[in-house]
Coordinates of C-alpha atoms in Angstrom, one line a residue:
X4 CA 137.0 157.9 148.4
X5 CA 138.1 154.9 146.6
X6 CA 142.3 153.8 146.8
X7 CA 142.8 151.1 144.3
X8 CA 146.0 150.1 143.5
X9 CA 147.3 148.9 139.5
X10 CA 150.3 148.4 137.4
X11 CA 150.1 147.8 133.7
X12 CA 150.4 149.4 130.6
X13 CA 149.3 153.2 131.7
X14 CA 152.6 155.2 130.8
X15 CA 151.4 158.6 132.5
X16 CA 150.0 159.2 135.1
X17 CA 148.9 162.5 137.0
X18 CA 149.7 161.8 141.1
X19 CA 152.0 159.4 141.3
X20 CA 152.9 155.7 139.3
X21 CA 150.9 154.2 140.7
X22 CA 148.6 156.7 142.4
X23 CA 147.3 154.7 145.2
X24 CA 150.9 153.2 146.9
X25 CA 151.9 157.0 148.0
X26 CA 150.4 159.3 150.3
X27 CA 151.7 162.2 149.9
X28 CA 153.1 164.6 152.8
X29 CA 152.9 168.7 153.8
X30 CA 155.8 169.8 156.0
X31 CA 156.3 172.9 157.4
X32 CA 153.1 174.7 156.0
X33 CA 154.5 174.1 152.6
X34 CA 150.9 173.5 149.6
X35 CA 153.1 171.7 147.8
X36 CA 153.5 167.9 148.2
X37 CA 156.4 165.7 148.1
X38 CA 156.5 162.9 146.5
X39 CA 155.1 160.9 149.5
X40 CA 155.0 158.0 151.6
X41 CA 153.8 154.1 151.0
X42 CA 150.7 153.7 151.9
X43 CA 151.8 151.2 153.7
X44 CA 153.2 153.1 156.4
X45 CA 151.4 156.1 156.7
X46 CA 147.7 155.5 156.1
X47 CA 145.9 159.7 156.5
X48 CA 143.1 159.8 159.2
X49 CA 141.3 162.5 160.0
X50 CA 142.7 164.0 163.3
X51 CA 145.7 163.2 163.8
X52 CA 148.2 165.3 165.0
X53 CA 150.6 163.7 162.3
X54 CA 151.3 166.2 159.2
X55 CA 149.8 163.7 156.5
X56 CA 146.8 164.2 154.2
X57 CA 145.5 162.2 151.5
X58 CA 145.9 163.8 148.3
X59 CA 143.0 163.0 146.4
X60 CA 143.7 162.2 142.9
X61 CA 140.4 164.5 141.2
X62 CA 143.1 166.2 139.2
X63 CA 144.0 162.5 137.8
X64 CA 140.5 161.6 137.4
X65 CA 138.8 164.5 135.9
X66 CA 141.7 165.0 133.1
X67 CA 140.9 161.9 131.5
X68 CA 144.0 162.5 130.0
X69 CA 145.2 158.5 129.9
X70 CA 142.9 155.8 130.0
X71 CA 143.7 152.0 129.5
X72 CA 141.0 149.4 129.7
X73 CA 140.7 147.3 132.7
X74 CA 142.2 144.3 131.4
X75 CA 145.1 146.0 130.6
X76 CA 146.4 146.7 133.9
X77 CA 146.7 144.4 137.0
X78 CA 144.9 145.7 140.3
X79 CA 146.6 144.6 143.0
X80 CA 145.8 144.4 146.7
X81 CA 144.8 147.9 148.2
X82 CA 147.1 146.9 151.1
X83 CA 149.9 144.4 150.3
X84 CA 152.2 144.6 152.8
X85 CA 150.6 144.8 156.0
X86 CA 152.6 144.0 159.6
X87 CA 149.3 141.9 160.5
X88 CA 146.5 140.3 159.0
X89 CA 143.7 139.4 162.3
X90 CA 141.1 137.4 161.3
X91 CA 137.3 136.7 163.8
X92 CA 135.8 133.2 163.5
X93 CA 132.0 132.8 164.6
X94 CA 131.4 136.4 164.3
X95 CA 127.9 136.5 162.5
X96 CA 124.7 134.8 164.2
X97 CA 123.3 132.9 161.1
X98 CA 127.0 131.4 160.6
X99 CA 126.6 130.2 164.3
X100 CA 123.1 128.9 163.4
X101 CA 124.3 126.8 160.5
X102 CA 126.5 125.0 162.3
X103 CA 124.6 124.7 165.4
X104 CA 127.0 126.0 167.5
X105 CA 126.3 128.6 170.9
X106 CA 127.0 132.2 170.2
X107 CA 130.7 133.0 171.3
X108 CA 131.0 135.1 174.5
X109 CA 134.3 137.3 173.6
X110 CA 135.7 137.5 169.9
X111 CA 137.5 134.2 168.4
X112 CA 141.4 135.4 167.4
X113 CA 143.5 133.8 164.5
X114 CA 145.7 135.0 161.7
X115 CA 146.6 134.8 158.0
X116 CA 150.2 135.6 157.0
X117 CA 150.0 138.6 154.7
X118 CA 152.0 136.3 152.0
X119 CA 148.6 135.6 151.5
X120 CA 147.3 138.5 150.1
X121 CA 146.5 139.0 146.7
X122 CA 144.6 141.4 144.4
X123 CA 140.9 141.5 144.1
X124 CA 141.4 139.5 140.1
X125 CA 143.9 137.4 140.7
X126 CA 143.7 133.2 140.8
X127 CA 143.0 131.3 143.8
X128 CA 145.9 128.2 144.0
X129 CA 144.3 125.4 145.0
X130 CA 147.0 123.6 146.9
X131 CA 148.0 120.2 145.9
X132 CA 147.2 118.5 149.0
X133 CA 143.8 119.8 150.2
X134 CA 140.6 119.2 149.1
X135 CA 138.5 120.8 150.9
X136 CA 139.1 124.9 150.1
X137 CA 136.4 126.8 151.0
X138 CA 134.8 130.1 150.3
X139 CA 134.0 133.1 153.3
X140 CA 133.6 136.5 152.2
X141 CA 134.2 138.9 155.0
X142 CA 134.6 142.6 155.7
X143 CA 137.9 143.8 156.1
X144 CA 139.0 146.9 158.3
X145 CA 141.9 148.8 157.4
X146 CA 143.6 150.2 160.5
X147 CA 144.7 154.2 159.9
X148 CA 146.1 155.0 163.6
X149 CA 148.6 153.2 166.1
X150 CA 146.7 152.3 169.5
X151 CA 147.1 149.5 172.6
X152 CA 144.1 149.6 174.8
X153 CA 142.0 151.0 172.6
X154 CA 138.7 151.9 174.2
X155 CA 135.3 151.1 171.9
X156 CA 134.1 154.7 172.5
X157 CA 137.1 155.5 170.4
X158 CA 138.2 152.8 168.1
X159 CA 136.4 153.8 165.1
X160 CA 138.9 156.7 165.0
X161 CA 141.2 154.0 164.9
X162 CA 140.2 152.9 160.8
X163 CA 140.8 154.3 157.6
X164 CA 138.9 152.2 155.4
X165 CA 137.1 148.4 154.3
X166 CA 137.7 146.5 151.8
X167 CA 136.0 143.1 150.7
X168 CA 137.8 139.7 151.2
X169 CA 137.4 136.3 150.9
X170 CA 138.8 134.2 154.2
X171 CA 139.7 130.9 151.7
X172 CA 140.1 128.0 153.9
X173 CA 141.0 124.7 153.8
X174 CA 138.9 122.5 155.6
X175 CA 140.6 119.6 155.5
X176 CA 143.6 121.0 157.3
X177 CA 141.7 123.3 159.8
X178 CA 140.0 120.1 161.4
X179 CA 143.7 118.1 161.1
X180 CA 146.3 117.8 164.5
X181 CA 144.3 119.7 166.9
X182 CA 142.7 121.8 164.7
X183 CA 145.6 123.7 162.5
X184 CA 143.3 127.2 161.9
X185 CA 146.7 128.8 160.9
X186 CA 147.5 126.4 158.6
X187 CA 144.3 126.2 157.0
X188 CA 143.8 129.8 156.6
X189 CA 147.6 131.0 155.5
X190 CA 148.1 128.9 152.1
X191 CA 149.7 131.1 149.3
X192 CA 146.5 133.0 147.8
X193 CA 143.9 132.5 150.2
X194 CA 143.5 136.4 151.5
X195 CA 141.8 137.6 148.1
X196 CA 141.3 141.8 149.1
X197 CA 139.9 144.6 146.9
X198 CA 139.0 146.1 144.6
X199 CA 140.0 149.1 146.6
X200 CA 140.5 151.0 150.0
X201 CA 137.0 152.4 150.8
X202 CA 137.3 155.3 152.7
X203 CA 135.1 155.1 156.3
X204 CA 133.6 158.5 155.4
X205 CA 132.4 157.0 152.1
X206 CA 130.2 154.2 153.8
X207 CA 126.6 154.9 155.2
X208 CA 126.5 152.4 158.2
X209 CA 129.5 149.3 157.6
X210 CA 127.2 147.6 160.1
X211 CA 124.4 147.7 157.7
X212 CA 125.7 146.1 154.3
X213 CA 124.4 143.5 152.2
X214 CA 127.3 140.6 151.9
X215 CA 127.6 137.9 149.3
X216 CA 129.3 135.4 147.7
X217 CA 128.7 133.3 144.8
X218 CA 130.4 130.5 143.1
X219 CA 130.3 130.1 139.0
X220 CA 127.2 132.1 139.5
X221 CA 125.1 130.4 142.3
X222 CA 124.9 132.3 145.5
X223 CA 126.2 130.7 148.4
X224 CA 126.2 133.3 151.1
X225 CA 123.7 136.2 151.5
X226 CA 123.8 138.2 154.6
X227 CA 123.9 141.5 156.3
X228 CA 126.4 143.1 158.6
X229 CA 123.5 143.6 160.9
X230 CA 124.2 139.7 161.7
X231 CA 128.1 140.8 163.2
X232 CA 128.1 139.6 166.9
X233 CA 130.9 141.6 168.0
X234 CA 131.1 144.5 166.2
X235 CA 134.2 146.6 164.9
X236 CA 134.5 149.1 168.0
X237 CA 134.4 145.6 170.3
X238 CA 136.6 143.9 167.8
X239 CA 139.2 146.4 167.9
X240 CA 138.9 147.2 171.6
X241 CA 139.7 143.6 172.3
X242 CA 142.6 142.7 169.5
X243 CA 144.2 146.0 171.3
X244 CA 144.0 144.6 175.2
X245 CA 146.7 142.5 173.4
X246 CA 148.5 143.5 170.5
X247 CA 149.6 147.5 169.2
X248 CA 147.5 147.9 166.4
X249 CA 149.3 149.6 163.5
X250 CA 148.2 151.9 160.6
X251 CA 148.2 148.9 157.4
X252 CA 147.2 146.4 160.0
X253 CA 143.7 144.2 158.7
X254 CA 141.4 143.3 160.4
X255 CA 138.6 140.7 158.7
X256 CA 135.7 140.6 160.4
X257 CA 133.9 137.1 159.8
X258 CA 131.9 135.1 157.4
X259 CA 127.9 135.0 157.4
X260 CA 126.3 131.8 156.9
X261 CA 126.5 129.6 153.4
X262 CA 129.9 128.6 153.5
X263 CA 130.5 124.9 151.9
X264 CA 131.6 122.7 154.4
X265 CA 127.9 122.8 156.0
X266 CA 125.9 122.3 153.1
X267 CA 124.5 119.0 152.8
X268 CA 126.2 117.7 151.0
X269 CA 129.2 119.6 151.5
X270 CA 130.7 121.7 148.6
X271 CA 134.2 122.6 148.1
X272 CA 136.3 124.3 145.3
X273 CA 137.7 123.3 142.4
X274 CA 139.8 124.3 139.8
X275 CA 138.1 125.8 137.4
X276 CA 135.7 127.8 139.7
X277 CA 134.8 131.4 139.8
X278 CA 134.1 132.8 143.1
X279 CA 133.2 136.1 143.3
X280 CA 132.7 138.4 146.7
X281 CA 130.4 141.5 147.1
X282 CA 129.9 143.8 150.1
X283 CA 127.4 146.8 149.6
X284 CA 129.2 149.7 149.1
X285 CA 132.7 148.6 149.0
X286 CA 132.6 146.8 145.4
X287 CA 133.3 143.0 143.9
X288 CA 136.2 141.1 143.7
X289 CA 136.5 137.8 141.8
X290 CA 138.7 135.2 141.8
X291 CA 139.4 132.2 139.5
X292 CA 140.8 128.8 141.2
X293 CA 143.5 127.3 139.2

């Protein structure tokens, strides 16, 4: 099931305005649902003791009833608010190769603020003093179930959904004072995430997509999730020795090989550029640097 999220010029719509930021809720046996929850903070898995279900929006879809062209609405990020946003660095074996670096032994932890977020359409800022921004898609995990010492056996149980994203970095500043990874990573704009909330039950094997990125048309990075060195049951297993992990949270799961600052020479963005993200499966997002 796809969960995008939009606001624009649709003036009816049949579940909810917008569909995709509530979650509606059954209490007390009732078949009718209520007007709901933000996605936000309940997020339905399959499961759970916890009296939530997704109402899927077929009745929406199939009456056709109201239809406005894409650019007529703005889609925005399928999760916009999340409490965390974890990122992985070194997490794919041809993005070690490229830089000639040894395979990490456990998982590589940083962050993004989730002010960084935004829609799967929407501009890339390139900030004033940087230039060096770079390009990483990445899959993202959507968390749909609170857990601490998760156990790998059972941390798929743990996710909702993927999404695609693009881990825009700024080189320049990740390699300045000690290395400022946060800093780099956390600019205004630099989580692009969409085009929608994937369901897991909607995707084959997430550990066997095709993963791409291209840049005013020329691919840059063409990989598989195959490459992932730790994969999502490890990843969350580990984040959760440390941290709760809360239905919204994100979790992006590294970049393949063919990122710009290892080129030779290097490449970095500018305004003007398109770069646009695909992940098997899960759909495109594109994003114009301004």
């Amino acid at each position: 099931m796809w969960v995008p999220q939009y606001r624009g010029g649709c003036t009816h719509t049949d579940v909810g305005s917008p569909v995709q930021r509530w979650v509606p809720q059954y209490r007390g046996g009732c078949t009718h649902t209520d007007v709901g929850s933000p996605v936000q903070r309940w997020v339905p898995h399959t499961g759970v003791s916890t009296p939530i279900r997704m109402w899927m929006p077929h009745r929406a879809l199939e009456s056709g009833g109201h239809r406005v062209p894409r650019s007529a609405v703005e889609l925005l990020a399928p999760v916009g608010d999340p409490e965390k946003v974890i990122c992985v660095g070194l997490n794919y074996r041809d993005h070690c190769v490229e830089q000639d670096v040894k395979v990490p032994k456990e998982p590589i932890i940083f962050s993004k603020f989730p002010s960084a977020i935004i829609g799967p359409f929407d501009d890339i800022v390139h900030p004033e003093d940087s230039t060096e921004v770079d390009w990483e898609v990445e899959l993202a995990a959507v968390m749909g179930k609170k857990g601490r010492h998760i156990q790998e056996a059972s941390a798929m149980e743990h996710v909702v959904g993927f999404m695609v994203a693009n881990d825009v970095s700024a080189r320049d500043w990740q390699k300045r004072n000690g290395r400022q990874w946060l800093l780099s990573k956390t600019f205004d704009t630099f989580c692009p995430l969409g085009p929608a909330l994937v369901t897991k039950e909607a995707v084959t094997d997430v550990h066997n997509l095709r993963i791409s990125c291209s840049v005013n048309g020329r691919v840059m990075q063409d990989s598989s999730t195959e490459q992932l060195i730790f994969r999502l049951p490890s990843l969350i297993a580990w984040v959760s020795r440390f941290v709760t992990l809360v239905p919204g949270d994100i979790l992006l799961t590294g970049t393949p090989s063919g990122v710009g600052v290892f080129r030779k020479p290097p490449v970095f963005l500018k305004r003007g550029d398109e770069v646009r993200c695909e992940i098997e499966e899960l759909g495109v997002i594109c994003n114009k640097v301004v």
